[in-house]
Amino acid sequence: MENEMAYMQEHPPRCLGEHSVPPPDALLTFLQKELGEDSTVFTPMCECSRKFLKISSSQGLSPTAIACPKCGKSRVVFDPTQHGYDGELGHNSDLEMGAPEAVVCSECGGDCLRLALCFQYSGETDVLDDDDPPDVRPEDLFGWVMIAAQCEKCQAVQEVSQSECA
Ligand SMILES: [Zn+2]
Ligand SMILES: [Zn+2]
């Protein structure tokens, strides 16, 4: 795809759902320092537009979910069995996953965090040029995801998890 990264910047992967916004600079810098420029970064928010949320995840393979302390709504924002290159193409359907736990700030113990997910692309979308391409959108074929969070109380930034997805 020509201008692939320009397209990706406008198209967050479906795992984020309808409600995501550009990340704050602190999270953008933290994540792209690790995954480089062929990546996109988005911050999921609640449909009530709150961005500091309760997070559950784990360092190993597990779903990452957000829950809103204001309106109570929750949703999964990354599930390795469904999302990313291997998830989308059905390679991970029998993956054994760890149980997600509440993520708290490593500095102050605060439990309201703003998330950002960084999606890295390195040629996975070539599969869409096959004679019989899978019915998947390019933005969903990321090969690596790294998740970081920023504390509402003390603003500290920390890594939540990283997963290879291809
Ligand atoms: Zn809410
Ligand atoms: Zn904190």
PDB file of C-alpha atoms and ligand atoms in Angstrom:
ATOM      1  CA  MET A   1       0.000   0.000   0.000  1.00  0.00           C
ATOM      2  CA  GLU A   2       1.331   3.444  -0.885  1.00  0.00           C
ATOM      3  CA  ASN A   3       1.455   5.963   1.940  1.00  0.00           C
ATOM      4  CA  GLU A   4       0.566   3.179   4.318  1.00  0.00           C
ATOM      5  CA  MET A   5       1.441   5.038   7.509  1.00  0.00           C
ATOM      6  CA  ALA A   6      -0.532   8.126   6.440  1.00  0.00           C
ATOM      7  CA  TYR A   7      -3.559   5.848   6.044  1.00  0.00           C
ATOM      8  CA  MET A   8      -2.902   4.156   9.409  1.00  0.00           C
ATOM      9  CA  GLN A   9      -2.763   7.509  11.245  1.00  0.00           C
ATOM     10  CA  GLU A  10      -6.370   8.102  10.154  1.00  0.00           C
ATOM     11  CA  HIS A  11      -7.576   4.576  10.872  1.00  0.00           C
ATOM     12  CA  PRO A  12      -7.310   3.190  14.411  1.00  0.00           C
ATOM     13  CA  PRO A  13      -7.621  -0.626  14.579  1.00  0.00           C
ATOM     14  CA  ARG A  14     -11.109  -1.964  15.324  1.00  0.00           C
ATOM     15  CA  CYS A  15     -10.093  -3.223  18.784  1.00  0.00           C
ATOM     16  CA  LEU A  16     -10.246   0.392  20.013  1.00  0.00           C
ATOM     17  CA  GLY A  17     -13.881   0.720  19.026  1.00  0.00           C
ATOM     18  CA  GLU A  18     -15.473   3.998  18.069  1.00  0.00           C
ATOM     19  CA  HIS A  19     -14.035   6.100  20.843  1.00  0.00           C
ATOM     20  CA  SER A  20     -10.367   6.930  20.630  1.00  0.00           C
ATOM     21  CA  VAL A  21      -8.372  10.135  20.474  1.00  0.00           C
ATOM     22  CA  PRO A  22      -4.750  11.149  19.787  1.00  0.00           C
ATOM     23  CA  PRO A  23      -2.518  10.356  22.787  1.00  0.00           C
ATOM     24  CA  PRO A  24      -0.903  12.951  25.059  1.00  0.00           C
ATOM     25  CA  ASP A  25       2.721  13.742  24.153  1.00  0.00           C
ATOM     26  CA  ALA A  26       4.153  11.915  27.172  1.00  0.00           C
ATOM     27  CA  LEU A  27       2.608   8.600  26.081  1.00  0.00           C
ATOM     28  CA  LEU A  28       3.312   9.144  22.375  1.00  0.00           C
ATOM     29  CA  THR A  29       7.007   9.766  23.030  1.00  0.00           C
ATOM     30  CA  PHE A  30       7.329   6.871  25.481  1.00  0.00           C
ATOM     31  CA  LEU A  31       5.799   4.365  23.045  1.00  0.00           C
ATOM     32  CA  GLN A  32       7.354   5.514  19.771  1.00  0.00           C
ATOM     33  CA  LYS A  33      10.799   5.560  21.389  1.00  0.00           C
ATOM     34  CA  GLU A  34      10.323   1.767  21.637  1.00  0.00           C
ATOM     35  CA  LEU A  35       8.422   0.886  18.467  1.00  0.00           C
ATOM     36  CA  GLY A  36       9.674   3.527  16.034  1.00  0.00           C
ATOM     37  CA  GLU A  37       7.880   5.626  13.455  1.00  0.00           C
ATOM     38  CA  ASP A  38       6.112   2.867  11.540  1.00  0.00           C
ATOM     39  CA  SER A  39       3.571   2.788  14.301  1.00  0.00           C
ATOM     40  CA  THR A  40       0.401   4.552  15.340  1.00  0.00           C
ATOM     41  CA  VAL A  41      -0.660   5.515  18.854  1.00  0.00           C
ATOM     42  CA  PHE A  42      -4.224   6.057  20.071  1.00  0.00           C
ATOM     43  CA  THR A  43      -5.835   6.645  23.453  1.00  0.00           C
ATOM     44  CA  PRO A  44      -9.134   4.857  24.067  1.00  0.00           C
ATOM     45  CA  MET A  45     -11.780   6.758  25.992  1.00  0.00           C
ATOM     46  CA  CYS A  46     -15.140   5.951  27.480  1.00  0.00           C
ATOM     47  CA  GLU A  47     -18.188   6.862  25.418  1.00  0.00           C
ATOM     48  CA  CYS A  48     -18.950   9.436  28.158  1.00  0.00           C
ATOM     49  CA  SER A  49     -15.569  10.909  27.059  1.00  0.00           C
ATOM     50  CA  ARG A  50     -13.670  10.203  30.281  1.00  0.00           C
ATOM     51  CA  LYS A  51     -10.057   9.256  29.502  1.00  0.00           C
ATOM     52  CA  PHE A  52      -8.717   8.297  32.944  1.00  0.00           C
ATOM     53  CA  LEU A  53     -10.095   4.827  33.537  1.00  0.00           C
ATOM     54  CA  LYS A  54      -9.623   1.648  35.562  1.00  0.00           C
ATOM     55  CA  ILE A  55      -7.433  -0.771  33.613  1.00  0.00           C
ATOM     56  CA  SER A  56      -7.083  -4.539  33.707  1.00  0.00           C
ATOM     57  CA  SER A  57      -4.297  -6.397  31.898  1.00  0.00           C
ATOM     58  CA  SER A  58      -1.233  -8.526  32.597  1.00  0.00           C
ATOM     59  CA  GLN A  59       2.374  -8.608  31.443  1.00  0.00           C
ATOM     60  CA  GLY A  60       1.863 -11.930  29.678  1.00  0.00           C
ATOM     61  CA  LEU A  61      -0.757 -12.601  27.023  1.00  0.00           C
ATOM     62  CA  SER A  62      -4.125 -11.466  28.271  1.00  0.00           C
ATOM     63  CA  PRO A  63      -6.951  -9.185  27.250  1.00  0.00           C
ATOM     64  CA  THR A  64      -6.621  -5.521  28.231  1.00  0.00           C
ATOM     65  CA  ALA A  65      -9.851  -3.847  29.300  1.00  0.00           C
ATOM     66  CA  ILE A  66     -10.988  -0.407  30.413  1.00  0.00           C
ATOM     67  CA  ALA A  67     -13.767   0.409  32.893  1.00  0.00           C
ATOM     68  CA  CYS A  68     -15.105   3.892  33.509  1.00  0.00           C
ATOM     69  CA  PRO A  69     -15.228   5.078  37.152  1.00  0.00           C
ATOM     70  CA  LYS A  70     -17.812   7.713  36.202  1.00  0.00           C
ATOM     71  CA  CYS A  71     -20.464   5.855  34.179  1.00  0.00           C
ATOM     72  CA  GLY A  72     -19.501   2.229  34.823  1.00  0.00           C
ATOM     73  CA  LYS A  73     -19.177   1.142  31.188  1.00  0.00           C
ATOM     74  CA  SER A  74     -16.381  -1.285  30.320  1.00  0.00           C
ATOM     75  CA  ARG A  75     -14.906  -2.832  27.199  1.00  0.00           C
ATOM     76  CA  VAL A  76     -11.932  -4.808  25.962  1.00  0.00           C
ATOM     77  CA  VAL A  77      -9.430  -2.723  23.958  1.00  0.00           C
ATOM     78  CA  PHE A  78      -7.017  -5.524  23.001  1.00  0.00           C
ATOM     79  CA  ASP A  79      -7.544  -9.289  22.903  1.00  0.00           C
ATOM     80  CA  PRO A  80      -4.693 -11.320  21.355  1.00  0.00           C
ATOM     81  CA  THR A  81      -7.098 -14.069  20.246  1.00  0.00           C
ATOM     82  CA  GLN A  82      -9.016 -11.601  18.052  1.00  0.00           C
ATOM     83  CA  HIS A  83      -6.832  -8.591  17.304  1.00  0.00           C
ATOM     84  CA  GLY A  84      -3.595  -7.981  15.400  1.00  0.00           C
ATOM     85  CA  TYR A  85      -2.245 -10.036  12.483  1.00  0.00           C
ATOM     86  CA  ASP A  86      -2.389 -13.468  14.134  1.00  0.00           C
ATOM     87  CA  GLY A  87      -5.655 -12.768  15.936  1.00  0.00           C
ATOM     88  CA  GLU A  88      -7.412 -11.478  12.820  1.00  0.00           C
ATOM     89  CA  LEU A  89      -6.241 -14.422  10.703  1.00  0.00           C
ATOM     90  CA  GLY A  90      -7.362 -16.961  13.319  1.00  0.00           C
ATOM     91  CA  HIS A  91      -3.866 -18.155  14.301  1.00  0.00           C
ATOM     92  CA  ASN A  92      -4.435 -17.490  17.997  1.00  0.00           C
ATOM     93  CA  SER A  93      -7.835 -19.072  18.573  1.00  0.00           C
ATOM     94  CA  ASP A  94      -6.541 -21.653  21.068  1.00  0.00           C
ATOM     95  CA  LEU A  95      -4.056 -19.385  22.800  1.00  0.00           C
ATOM     96  CA  GLU A  96      -3.796 -19.859  26.559  1.00  0.00           C
ATOM     97  CA  MET A  97      -4.129 -16.509  28.255  1.00  0.00           C
ATOM     98  CA  GLY A  98      -3.322 -15.279  31.726  1.00  0.00           C
ATOM     99  CA  ALA A  99      -5.968 -13.716  33.939  1.00  0.00           C
ATOM    100  CA  PRO A 100      -5.933  -9.919  33.736  1.00  0.00           C
ATOM    101  CA  GLU A 101      -5.389  -8.015  36.968  1.00  0.00           C
ATOM    102  CA  ALA A 102      -6.036  -4.408  37.962  1.00  0.00           C
ATOM    103  CA  VAL A 103      -3.221  -2.128  36.786  1.00  0.00           C
ATOM    104  CA  VAL A 104      -2.161   0.558  39.273  1.00  0.00           C
ATOM    105  CA  CYS A 105       0.407   3.351  39.091  1.00  0.00           C
ATOM    106  CA  SER A 106       3.855   2.063  40.051  1.00  0.00           C
ATOM    107  CA  GLU A 107       4.693   5.453  41.622  1.00  0.00           C
ATOM    108  CA  CYS A 108       1.655   6.309  43.740  1.00  0.00           C
ATOM    109  CA  GLY A 109      -0.711   3.355  43.519  1.00  0.00           C
ATOM    110  CA  GLY A 110      -3.376   5.431  41.772  1.00  0.00           C
ATOM    111  CA  ASP A 111      -5.881   3.333  39.877  1.00  0.00           C
ATOM    112  CA  CYS A 112      -7.223   5.840  37.340  1.00  0.00           C
ATOM    113  CA  LEU A 113      -4.973   5.720  34.303  1.00  0.00           C
ATOM    114  CA  ARG A 114      -5.022   7.046  30.780  1.00  0.00           C
ATOM    115  CA  LEU A 115      -4.021   4.355  28.289  1.00  0.00           C
ATOM    116  CA  ALA A 116      -2.315   4.520  24.948  1.00  0.00           C
ATOM    117  CA  LEU A 117      -1.889   1.609  22.540  1.00  0.00           C
ATOM    118  CA  CYS A 118       0.929   1.626  20.000  1.00  0.00           C
ATOM    119  CA  PHE A 119       0.473  -0.512  16.882  1.00  0.00           C
ATOM    120  CA  GLN A 120       3.540  -1.362  14.800  1.00  0.00           C
ATOM    121  CA  TYR A 121       3.381  -2.312  11.122  1.00  0.00           C
ATOM    122  CA  SER A 122       6.249  -3.991   9.284  1.00  0.00           C
ATOM    123  CA  GLY A 123       4.897  -5.510   6.083  1.00  0.00           C
ATOM    124  CA  GLU A 124       2.031  -7.591   7.529  1.00  0.00           C
ATOM    125  CA  THR A 125      -0.440  -5.895   5.145  1.00  0.00           C
ATOM    126  CA  ASP A 126       1.316  -7.591   2.176  1.00  0.00           C
ATOM    127  CA  VAL A 127      -1.083 -10.476   2.836  1.00  0.00           C
ATOM    128  CA  LEU A 128      -3.833  -8.278   1.346  1.00  0.00           C
ATOM    129  CA  ASP A 129      -2.061  -8.470  -2.050  1.00  0.00           C
ATOM    130  CA  ASP A 130      -2.505 -12.257  -2.209  1.00  0.00           C
ATOM    131  CA  ASP A 131      -4.725 -13.727  -4.925  1.00  0.00           C
ATOM    132  CA  ASP A 132      -7.225 -14.730  -2.260  1.00  0.00           C
ATOM    133  CA  PRO A 133      -6.779 -12.016   0.397  1.00  0.00           C
ATOM    134  CA  PRO A 134      -8.381 -12.314   3.843  1.00  0.00           C
ATOM    135  CA  ASP A 135     -11.365 -10.063   4.554  1.00  0.00           C
ATOM    136  CA  VAL A 136      -9.488  -7.854   7.003  1.00  0.00           C
ATOM    137  CA  ARG A 137      -8.805  -4.131   7.008  1.00  0.00           C
ATOM    138  CA  PRO A 138      -5.153  -3.006   6.778  1.00  0.00           C
ATOM    139  CA  GLU A 139      -5.190  -1.182  10.118  1.00  0.00           C
ATOM    140  CA  ASP A 140      -6.106  -4.417  11.916  1.00  0.00           C
ATOM    141  CA  LEU A 141      -2.990  -6.259  10.687  1.00  0.00           C
ATOM    142  CA  PHE A 142      -0.482  -4.803  13.161  1.00  0.00           C
ATOM    143  CA  GLY A 143       2.489  -7.027  14.008  1.00  0.00           C
ATOM    144  CA  TRP A 144       3.315  -5.754  17.486  1.00  0.00           C
ATOM    145  CA  VAL A 145       1.374  -3.895  20.147  1.00  0.00           C
ATOM    146  CA  MET A 146       2.732  -2.038  23.153  1.00  0.00           C
ATOM    147  CA  ILE A 147       0.443  -0.575  25.798  1.00  0.00           C
ATOM    148  CA  ALA A 148       1.385   2.184  28.236  1.00  0.00           C
ATOM    149  CA  ALA A 149      -0.506   4.164  30.847  1.00  0.00           C
ATOM    150  CA  GLN A 150      -0.302   7.551  32.543  1.00  0.00           C
ATOM    151  CA  CYS A 151      -1.532   8.129  36.086  1.00  0.00           C
ATOM    152  CA  GLU A 152      -4.236  10.747  36.645  1.00  0.00           C
ATOM    153  CA  LYS A 153      -2.926  11.631  40.112  1.00  0.00           C
ATOM    154  CA  CYS A 154       0.859  11.899  39.586  1.00  0.00           C
ATOM    155  CA  GLN A 155       1.194  11.839  35.749  1.00  0.00           C
ATOM    156  CA  ALA A 156       3.800   9.035  35.869  1.00  0.00           C
ATOM    157  CA  VAL A 157       4.041   6.942  32.691  1.00  0.00           C
ATOM    158  CA  GLN A 158       4.576   3.175  32.780  1.00  0.00           C
ATOM    159  CA  GLU A 159       4.542   0.206  30.413  1.00  0.00           C
ATOM    160  CA  VAL A 160       1.506  -2.083  30.804  1.00  0.00           C
ATOM    161  CA  SER A 161       2.340  -4.845  28.306  1.00  0.00           C
ATOM    162  CA  GLN A 162       3.815  -5.717  24.935  1.00  0.00           C
ATOM    163  CA  SER A 163       2.774  -8.539  22.605  1.00  0.00           C
ATOM    164  CA  GLU A 164       4.064  -9.854  19.320  1.00  0.00           C
ATOM    165  CA  CYS A 165       1.037 -10.251  17.068  1.00  0.00           C
ATOM    166  CA  ALA A 166       2.522 -11.731  13.867  1.00  0.00           C
TER     167      ALA A 166
HETATM  168 ZN    ZN B   1     -17.828   6.659  31.159  1.00  0.00          ZN
HETATM  169 ZN    ZN B   2       0.609   7.861  40.142  1.00  0.00          ZN
END
